[in-house]
CSV table of C-alpha atoms and ligand atoms in Angstrom, one decimal:
chain,number,residue,atom,x,y,z
A,1,UNK,CA,-26.0,17.9,-91.3
A,2,UNK,CA,-27.3,19.9,-88.3
A,3,UNK,CA,-24.9,21.9,-86.2
A,4,UNK,CA,-23.9,19.7,-83.2
A,5,UNK,CA,-24.7,22.6,-80.8
A,6,UNK,CA,-28.3,22.6,-82.1
A,7,UNK,CA,-28.8,19.0,-81.0
A,8,UNK,CA,-27.4,19.5,-77.5
A,9,UNK,CA,-23.9,18.2,-77.8
A,10,UNK,CA,-20.5,19.7,-78.5
A,11,UNK,CA,-17.6,17.5,-79.8
A,12,UNK,CA,-13.9,17.9,-80.6
A,13,UNK,CA,-10.7,16.0,-80.9
A,14,UNK,CA,-7.7,17.4,-79.2
A,15,UNK,CA,-4.3,15.7,-79.1
A,16,UNK,CA,-5.7,12.3,-79.6
A,17,UNK,CA,-8.6,12.5,-77.1
A,18,UNK,CA,-12.2,12.7,-78.4
A,19,UNK,CA,-14.5,14.8,-76.3
A,20,UNK,CA,-18.3,14.7,-76.2
A,21,UNK,CA,-19.8,17.5,-74.1
A,22,UNK,CA,-23.5,17.2,-73.2
A,23,UNK,CA,-24.8,20.7,-73.7
A,24,UNK,CA,-28.5,21.0,-72.9
A,25,UNK,CA,-28.1,22.5,-69.4
A,26,UNK,CA,-31.6,23.9,-69.0
A,27,UNK,CA,-33.0,20.4,-69.1
A,28,UNK,CA,-30.1,18.9,-67.1
A,29,UNK,CA,-28.9,17.4,-70.3
A,30,UNK,CA,-31.9,15.0,-70.6
A,31,UNK,CA,-31.2,13.1,-73.8
A,32,UNK,CA,-33.3,13.9,-76.8
A,33,UNK,CA,-33.5,11.8,-79.9
A,34,UNK,CA,-31.3,14.3,-81.7
A,35,UNK,CA,-28.6,14.0,-79.0
A,36,UNK,CA,-28.7,10.2,-79.1
A,37,UNK,CA,-28.2,10.1,-82.8
A,38,UNK,CA,-25.6,12.8,-82.8
A,39,UNK,CA,-23.5,11.0,-80.2
A,40,UNK,CA,-24.0,7.7,-82.1
A,41,UNK,CA,-22.8,9.3,-85.3
A,42,UNK,CA,-19.7,10.8,-83.6
A,43,UNK,CA,-18.7,7.6,-82.0
A,44,UNK,CA,-19.2,5.8,-85.3
A,45,UNK,CA,-16.9,8.3,-87.0
A,46,UNK,CA,-14.2,8.0,-84.3
A,47,UNK,CA,-14.3,4.3,-84.0
A,48,UNK,CA,-11.3,3.8,-86.3
A,49,UNK,CA,-9.5,7.1,-85.5
A,50,UNK,CA,-6.2,6.8,-83.6
A,51,UNK,CA,-7.7,8.1,-80.3
A,52,UNK,CA,-6.3,7.2,-76.9
A,53,UNK,CA,-9.6,7.8,-75.2
A,54,UNK,CA,-13.1,9.2,-75.7
A,55,UNK,CA,-14.3,11.5,-72.8
A,56,UNK,CA,-18.0,12.2,-72.0
A,57,UNK,CA,-18.5,15.3,-69.9
A,58,UNK,CA,-21.1,18.1,-69.4
A,59,UNK,CA,-21.1,21.9,-69.8
A,60,UNK,CA,-23.2,22.1,-66.6
A,61,UNK,CA,-22.0,21.7,-63.1
A,62,UNK,CA,-25.5,20.7,-62.0
A,63,UNK,CA,-25.8,17.6,-64.1
A,64,UNK,CA,-23.9,15.1,-66.2
A,65,UNK,CA,-27.3,13.9,-67.5
A,66,UNK,CA,-30.7,13.6,-65.8
A,67,UNK,CA,-31.9,10.8,-68.1
A,68,UNK,CA,-33.9,10.4,-71.3
A,69,UNK,CA,-36.2,13.2,-72.5
A,70,UNK,CA,-39.1,11.4,-70.9
A,71,UNK,CA,-41.4,14.5,-71.2
A,72,UNK,CA,-41.3,14.1,-75.0
A,73,UNK,CA,-41.9,10.4,-74.7
A,74,UNK,CA,-45.1,11.1,-72.8
A,75,UNK,CA,-46.2,13.7,-75.4
A,76,UNK,CA,-45.7,11.1,-78.1
A,77,UNK,CA,-47.9,8.7,-76.1
A,78,UNK,CA,-50.6,11.3,-75.6
A,79,UNK,CA,-50.5,12.2,-79.3
A,80,UNK,CA,-50.9,8.6,-80.3
A,81,UNK,CA,-47.4,8.4,-81.7
A,82,UNK,CA,-45.8,5.8,-79.5
A,83,UNK,CA,-43.9,4.6,-82.5
A,84,UNK,CA,-41.7,7.7,-82.2
A,85,UNK,CA,-40.8,6.7,-78.7
A,86,UNK,CA,-40.0,3.2,-79.8
A,87,UNK,CA,-37.6,4.6,-82.3
A,88,UNK,CA,-36.1,6.8,-79.5
A,89,UNK,CA,-35.6,3.8,-77.1
A,90,UNK,CA,-34.3,1.6,-79.9
A,91,UNK,CA,-31.7,4.1,-80.8
A,92,UNK,CA,-30.7,4.9,-77.2
A,93,UNK,CA,-30.2,1.3,-76.4
A,94,UNK,CA,-28.2,0.8,-79.6
A,95,UNK,CA,-25.9,3.6,-78.4
A,96,UNK,CA,-25.6,1.9,-75.0
A,97,UNK,CA,-24.5,-1.3,-76.7
A,98,UNK,CA,-22.0,0.6,-78.9
A,99,UNK,CA,-20.5,2.2,-75.8
A,100,UNK,CA,-20.1,-1.2,-74.1
A,101,UNK,CA,-18.4,-2.6,-77.2
A,102,UNK,CA,-16.4,0.5,-78.2
A,103,UNK,CA,-12.8,-0.3,-79.2
A,104,UNK,CA,-11.4,3.0,-77.6
A,105,UNK,CA,-11.5,3.4,-73.8
A,106,UNK,CA,-14.5,5.5,-72.8
A,107,UNK,CA,-14.2,7.8,-69.8
A,108,UNK,CA,-17.2,9.6,-68.3
A,109,UNK,CA,-16.7,12.6,-66.0
A,110,UNK,CA,-19.8,12.6,-63.7
A,111,UNK,CA,-20.0,16.0,-61.9
A,112,UNK,CA,-23.6,16.6,-60.6
A,113,UNK,CA,-26.7,14.6,-61.3
A,114,UNK,CA,-26.6,11.4,-63.3
A,115,UNK,CA,-29.7,9.3,-63.6
A,116,UNK,CA,-31.2,6.8,-66.0
A,117,UNK,CA,-30.0,7.6,-69.5
A,118,UNK,CA,-27.0,9.3,-68.0
A,119,UNK,CA,-25.9,6.0,-66.5
A,120,UNK,CA,-26.6,4.4,-69.9
A,121,UNK,CA,-23.9,6.7,-71.4
A,122,UNK,CA,-21.4,6.2,-68.6
A,123,UNK,CA,-21.6,2.8,-66.9
A,124,UNK,CA,-21.2,0.7,-70.1
A,125,UNK,CA,-17.8,2.5,-70.7
A,126,UNK,CA,-14.7,1.4,-68.9
A,127,UNK,CA,-14.2,4.4,-66.7
A,128,UNK,CA,-16.6,6.5,-64.6
A,129,UNK,CA,-15.0,9.4,-62.7
A,130,UNK,CA,-17.2,11.0,-60.0
A,131,UNK,CA,-16.7,14.3,-58.2
A,132,UNK,CA,-17.9,15.5,-54.8
A,133,UNK,CA,-21.0,16.8,-56.6
A,134,UNK,CA,-22.0,13.5,-58.1
A,135,UNK,CA,-25.5,12.1,-57.4
A,136,UNK,CA,-26.4,8.8,-59.1
A,137,UNK,CA,-29.9,7.2,-59.3
A,138,UNK,CA,-32.1,4.9,-61.3
A,139,UNK,CA,-35.4,6.6,-60.3
A,140,UNK,CA,-37.8,5.2,-62.9
A,141,UNK,CA,-40.1,3.3,-60.6
A,142,UNK,CA,-41.1,6.8,-59.3
A,143,UNK,CA,-42.4,7.8,-62.7
A,144,UNK,CA,-44.2,4.6,-63.6
A,145,UNK,CA,-41.4,3.4,-65.8
A,146,UNK,CA,-38.6,0.8,-65.0
A,147,UNK,CA,-34.8,0.8,-64.9
A,148,UNK,CA,-33.8,0.6,-68.6
A,149,UNK,CA,-30.6,1.5,-70.6
A,150,UNK,CA,-29.1,-1.9,-69.7
A,151,UNK,CA,-29.9,-1.6,-66.0
A,152,UNK,CA,-31.2,-5.1,-66.0
A,153,UNK,CA,-27.7,-6.1,-67.0
A,154,UNK,CA,-25.6,-3.9,-64.7
A,155,UNK,CA,-27.8,-3.7,-61.6
A,156,UNK,CA,-27.9,-7.4,-60.9
A,157,UNK,CA,-24.1,-7.5,-61.2
A,158,UNK,CA,-23.5,-5.0,-58.4
A,159,UNK,CA,-22.5,-6.5,-55.1
A,160,UNK,CA,-25.1,-8.4,-53.1
A,161,UNK,CA,-28.6,-7.0,-53.4
A,162,UNK,CA,-27.5,-3.4,-54.0
A,163,UNK,CA,-28.8,-3.4,-57.6
A,164,UNK,CA,-32.3,-4.6,-56.5
A,165,UNK,CA,-32.3,-1.9,-53.8
A,166,UNK,CA,-31.3,0.9,-56.2
A,167,UNK,CA,-33.6,-0.2,-59.0
A,168,UNK,CA,-36.7,-0.7,-56.8
A,169,UNK,CA,-36.3,2.3,-54.6
A,170,UNK,CA,-34.7,4.8,-57.0
A,171,UNK,CA,-32.6,6.0,-54.0
A,172,UNK,CA,-29.9,8.5,-54.8
A,173,UNK,CA,-26.3,7.7,-54.0
A,174,UNK,CA,-23.2,9.9,-53.6
A,175,UNK,CA,-19.7,9.6,-54.9
A,176,UNK,CA,-18.5,7.3,-52.0
A,177,UNK,CA,-21.5,5.0,-52.5
A,178,UNK,CA,-20.9,5.0,-56.3
A,179,UNK,CA,-17.3,3.9,-55.8
A,180,UNK,CA,-18.3,1.3,-53.2
A,181,UNK,CA,-20.9,-0.2,-55.6
A,182,UNK,CA,-18.6,-0.1,-58.6
A,183,UNK,CA,-20.9,2.2,-60.6
A,184,UNK,CA,-17.9,4.6,-60.4
A,185,UNK,CA,-14.3,3.7,-60.9
A,186,UNK,CA,-12.4,6.8,-59.7
A,187,UNK,CA,-12.9,9.9,-57.6
A,188,UNK,CA,-11.4,13.2,-58.8
A,189,UNK,CA,-12.3,16.5,-57.2
A,190,UNK,CA,-14.4,18.8,-59.5
A,191,UNK,CA,-11.6,21.4,-59.6
A,192,UNK,CA,-9.2,18.9,-61.1
A,193,UNK,CA,-11.7,17.6,-63.7
A,194,UNK,CA,-10.4,19.9,-66.3
A,195,UNK,CA,-7.0,18.3,-66.2
A,196,UNK,CA,-8.2,14.8,-67.1
A,197,UNK,CA,-8.3,15.4,-70.9
A,198,UNK,CA,-4.7,16.8,-70.8
A,199,UNK,CA,-3.4,14.0,-68.6
A,200,UNK,CA,-4.8,11.5,-71.1
A,201,UNK,CA,-3.4,13.4,-74.0
A,202,UNK,CA,0.0,13.7,-72.3
A,203,UNK,CA,0.3,9.9,-71.9
A,204,UNK,CA,-1.2,8.3,-75.0
A,205,UNK,CA,0.7,5.1,-74.6
A,206,UNK,CA,-0.1,4.6,-70.9
A,207,UNK,CA,-3.2,2.7,-69.9
A,208,UNK,CA,-6.1,5.0,-69.2
A,209,UNK,CA,-6.5,3.2,-65.9
A,210,UNK,CA,-3.0,4.3,-64.8
A,211,UNK,CA,-3.6,7.9,-65.8
A,212,UNK,CA,-6.8,8.1,-63.8
A,213,UNK,CA,-5.3,6.2,-60.8
A,214,UNK,CA,-2.6,8.9,-60.7
A,215,UNK,CA,-5.1,11.8,-60.7
A,216,UNK,CA,-7.5,10.0,-58.2
A,217,UNK,CA,-4.7,8.9,-55.9
A,218,UNK,CA,-4.4,12.3,-54.3
A,219,UNK,CA,-7.9,12.5,-52.9
A,220,UNK,CA,-9.2,10.8,-49.8
A,221,UNK,CA,-12.7,9.5,-50.3
A,222,UNK,CA,-15.5,9.7,-47.7
A,223,UNK,CA,-17.0,6.6,-46.2
A,224,UNK,CA,-19.9,5.0,-48.0
A,225,UNK,CA,-23.2,5.0,-46.2
A,226,UNK,CA,-24.3,2.1,-48.3
A,227,UNK,CA,-21.4,0.0,-47.0
A,228,UNK,CA,-22.7,0.6,-43.5
A,229,UNK,CA,-26.1,-0.6,-44.4
A,230,UNK,CA,-24.9,-3.5,-46.6
A,231,UNK,CA,-26.0,-6.3,-44.3
A,232,UNK,CA,-29.5,-4.9,-44.2
A,233,UNK,CA,-29.6,-4.2,-47.9
A,234,UNK,CA,-28.7,-7.8,-48.8
A,235,UNK,CA,-31.1,-9.3,-46.3
A,236,UNK,CA,-34.1,-7.2,-47.2
A,237,UNK,CA,-33.6,-6.8,-51.0
A,238,UNK,CA,-32.4,-10.4,-51.4
A,239,UNK,CA,-35.9,-11.6,-50.4
A,240,UNK,CA,-37.6,-13.6,-53.1
A,241,UNK,CA,-40.8,-11.4,-53.5
A,242,UNK,CA,-41.7,-7.8,-53.2
A,243,UNK,CA,-44.0,-8.5,-50.4
A,244,UNK,CA,-41.2,-10.2,-48.5
A,245,UNK,CA,-38.8,-7.3,-49.2
A,246,UNK,CA,-41.4,-4.9,-47.6
A,247,UNK,CA,-41.9,-7.3,-44.7
A,248,UNK,CA,-38.2,-7.5,-44.0
A,249,UNK,CA,-37.8,-3.7,-44.2
A,250,UNK,CA,-40.6,-3.2,-41.7
A,251,UNK,CA,-38.9,-5.7,-39.4
A,252,UNK,CA,-35.6,-3.9,-39.6
A,253,UNK,CA,-36.9,-0.7,-38.1
A,254,UNK,CA,-33.9,1.5,-38.9
A,255,UNK,CA,-33.7,4.9,-40.6
A,256,UNK,CA,-32.3,3.3,-43.7
A,257,UNK,CA,-35.1,0.8,-43.8
A,258,UNK,CA,-37.8,3.4,-43.2
A,259,UNK,CA,-36.4,5.5,-46.1
A,260,UNK,CA,-36.3,2.4,-48.4
A,261,UNK,CA,-39.9,1.5,-47.4
A,262,UNK,CA,-41.1,5.1,-48.0
A,263,UNK,CA,-39.6,5.0,-51.5
A,264,UNK,CA,-41.3,1.7,-52.3
A,265,UNK,CA,-44.6,3.0,-51.0
A,266,UNK,CA,-44.3,6.1,-53.2
A,267,UNK,CA,-43.3,4.1,-56.3
A,268,UNK,CA,-45.7,2.8,-59.0
A,269,UNK,CA,-46.8,-0.7,-57.9
A,270,UNK,CA,-46.8,-1.7,-61.6
A,271,UNK,CA,-43.2,-0.5,-61.9
A,272,UNK,CA,-42.1,-2.4,-58.9
A,273,UNK,CA,-43.6,-5.6,-60.2
A,274,UNK,CA,-41.9,-5.1,-63.7
A,275,UNK,CA,-38.6,-4.1,-62.1
A,276,UNK,CA,-38.4,-7.0,-59.6
A,277,UNK,CA,-39.0,-9.5,-62.4
A,278,UNK,CA,-36.7,-7.8,-64.9
A,279,UNK,CA,-33.8,-7.6,-62.5
A,280,UNK,CA,-34.2,-11.2,-61.4
A,281,UNK,CA,-34.1,-12.3,-65.0
A,282,UNK,CA,-31.2,-10.0,-66.0
A,283,UNK,CA,-28.6,-11.8,-64.0
A,284,UNK,CA,-28.7,-14.7,-66.6
A,285,UNK,CA,-28.9,-12.4,-69.7
A,286,UNK,CA,-26.2,-10.8,-71.8
A,287,UNK,CA,-26.2,-7.0,-72.2
A,288,UNK,CA,-27.8,-7.4,-75.7
A,289,UNK,CA,-30.5,-9.7,-74.3
A,290,UNK,CA,-31.2,-7.2,-71.5
A,291,UNK,CA,-31.5,-4.3,-73.9
A,292,UNK,CA,-33.9,-6.3,-76.1
A,293,UNK,CA,-36.0,-7.3,-73.1
A,294,UNK,CA,-36.1,-3.7,-72.0
A,295,UNK,CA,-37.1,-2.5,-75.4
A,296,UNK,CA,-40.0,-4.9,-75.5
A,297,UNK,CA,-41.1,-3.7,-72.1
A,298,UNK,CA,-41.0,0.0,-73.2
A,299,UNK,CA,-43.6,-0.7,-75.9
A,300,UNK,CA,-46.2,-1.6,-73.3
A,301,UNK,CA,-45.1,0.5,-70.4
A,302,UNK,CA,-45.1,3.9,-72.1
A,303,UNK,CA,-48.8,3.4,-73.0
A,304,UNK,CA,-49.9,2.7,-69.4
A,305,UNK,CA,-51.8,5.2,-67.2
A,306,UNK,CA,-49.0,4.9,-64.5
A,307,UNK,CA,-46.3,6.1,-66.9
A,308,UNK,CA,-48.4,9.0,-68.2
A,309,UNK,CA,-49.3,9.9,-64.6
A,310,UNK,CA,-45.8,9.4,-63.2
A,311,UNK,CA,-44.2,11.7,-65.8
A,312,UNK,CA,-47.0,14.2,-65.3
A,313,UNK,CA,-46.4,14.4,-61.5
A,314,UNK,CA,-42.6,14.5,-61.7
A,315,UNK,CA,-41.9,16.6,-64.8
A,316,UNK,CA,-45.0,18.3,-66.1
A,317,UNK,CA,-47.1,19.5,-63.2
A,318,UNK,CA,-44.3,18.8,-60.7
A,319,UNK,CA,-46.7,18.2,-57.9
A,320,UNK,CA,-44.9,14.9,-57.1
A,321,UNK,CA,-48.2,13.4,-56.1
A,322,UNK,CA,-49.0,10.7,-58.7
A,323,UNK,CA,-52.1,8.6,-58.3
A,324,UNK,CA,-51.1,5.0,-59.3
A,325,UNK,CA,-53.4,2.2,-60.5
A,326,UNK,CA,-53.7,-0.7,-58.1
A,327,UNK,CA,-52.2,-4.0,-59.1
A,328,UNK,CA,-53.7,-7.4,-58.4
A,329,UNK,CA,-50.2,-8.8,-57.8
A,330,UNK,CA,-49.8,-7.8,-54.2
A,331,UNK,CA,-47.1,-5.3,-54.7
A,332,UNK,CA,-48.2,-3.3,-51.7
A,333,UNK,CA,-50.9,-0.7,-50.9
A,334,UNK,CA,-51.5,1.9,-53.5
A,335,UNK,CA,-50.2,5.4,-52.7
A,336,UNK,CA,-53.7,6.9,-52.4
X,1,QUE,C1,-37.2,9.5,-63.3
X,1,QUE,C2,-36.6,9.7,-64.6
X,1,QUE,C3,-36.2,11.0,-65.0
X,1,QUE,C4,-36.5,12.1,-64.2
X,1,QUE,C5,-37.0,11.9,-62.9
X,1,QUE,C6,-37.4,10.6,-62.5
X,1,QUE,C7,-35.7,11.2,-66.3
X,1,QUE,C8,-35.4,12.6,-66.7
X,1,QUE,C9,-35.6,13.6,-65.8
X,1,QUE,C10,-35.4,15.0,-66.0
X,1,QUE,C11,-35.1,15.9,-65.0
X,1,QUE,C12,-34.9,17.2,-65.2
X,1,QUE,C13,-35.1,17.8,-66.5
X,1,QUE,C14,-35.5,16.9,-67.5
X,1,QUE,C15,-35.7,15.6,-67.3
X,1,QUE,O1,-36.1,13.3,-64.5
X,1,QUE,O2,-35.5,10.3,-67.1
X,1,QUE,O3,-35.7,17.4,-68.7
X,1,QUE,O4,-35.0,19.1,-66.7
X,1,QUE,O5,-34.9,12.9,-67.9
X,1,QUE,O6,-37.9,10.4,-61.3
X,1,QUE,O7,-36.4,8.6,-65.4
């Protein structure tokens, strides 16, 4: 069996609390196939252990987890080995489902960036703690992909049209917004994060919720910007079509609406079409059905020019100037 450190995670059990530390800091803990299977094996091994909680955290203060290792996915596609990527997504989504159904309370400590696959590790668990450095996003439409890892389940279940807004625009939100949307459950300042494990270990018979409430109760939380824009979010992103969403954003003529419109204009038109349809359908699906639908979509999406181009522009050449294919579906003007 490979050393856990070699696959980018560190694990231990201390006083009845299992800990999984994401430890690939140079890549902002982007999840590799090795990390996914190592986490899955550890959770399987701990499933029947007498643990009071499992805690996910990061060795980096920059990121909890930036997502899946999408650079490698692109390389597989270019090398004609898309099957390797299919295995990766299948195993990542199985892990997401395992976390959702896990018999032991799962607590994620989100300090820094948390996107895509990072949300897949955290949101399906019962407790998501954010710090003042937390930044959350589902930015996949910006790389020619779509919100996966069960996002078609959890985004449509956020209040109003917030999920459609986050999934289509990829906009980043802070701790206050994350608490407001329900993506986060507790705010604990970064300098107290190290005490969470001990607090859980000190009170093995107390509900995890009560322990976290006690730690979180001492800190005032800033106001949510998203709460302020909520009326506009629901009106614009509650529209029945992408074209109508853009029309309503133009009509609003606020800074928030201009930023949302800019994000839609920069995104892959193909991704916007896929995402709009996927999130609309996800409301009626179970998590398992959502993950199955997403897995089916990965098979086609990762072979498309927009995905290869989007990952190139964001993560390979880092010019952030992707050239998207036009779509015939009226998703808006192409970026160039
Ligand atoms: C959309 C994504 C990802 C992204 C940017 C997007 C993603 C991902 C990373 C990422 C960031 C920094 C790294 C790294 C990966 O960025 O999934 O290895 O060092 O992993 O717009 O989906």
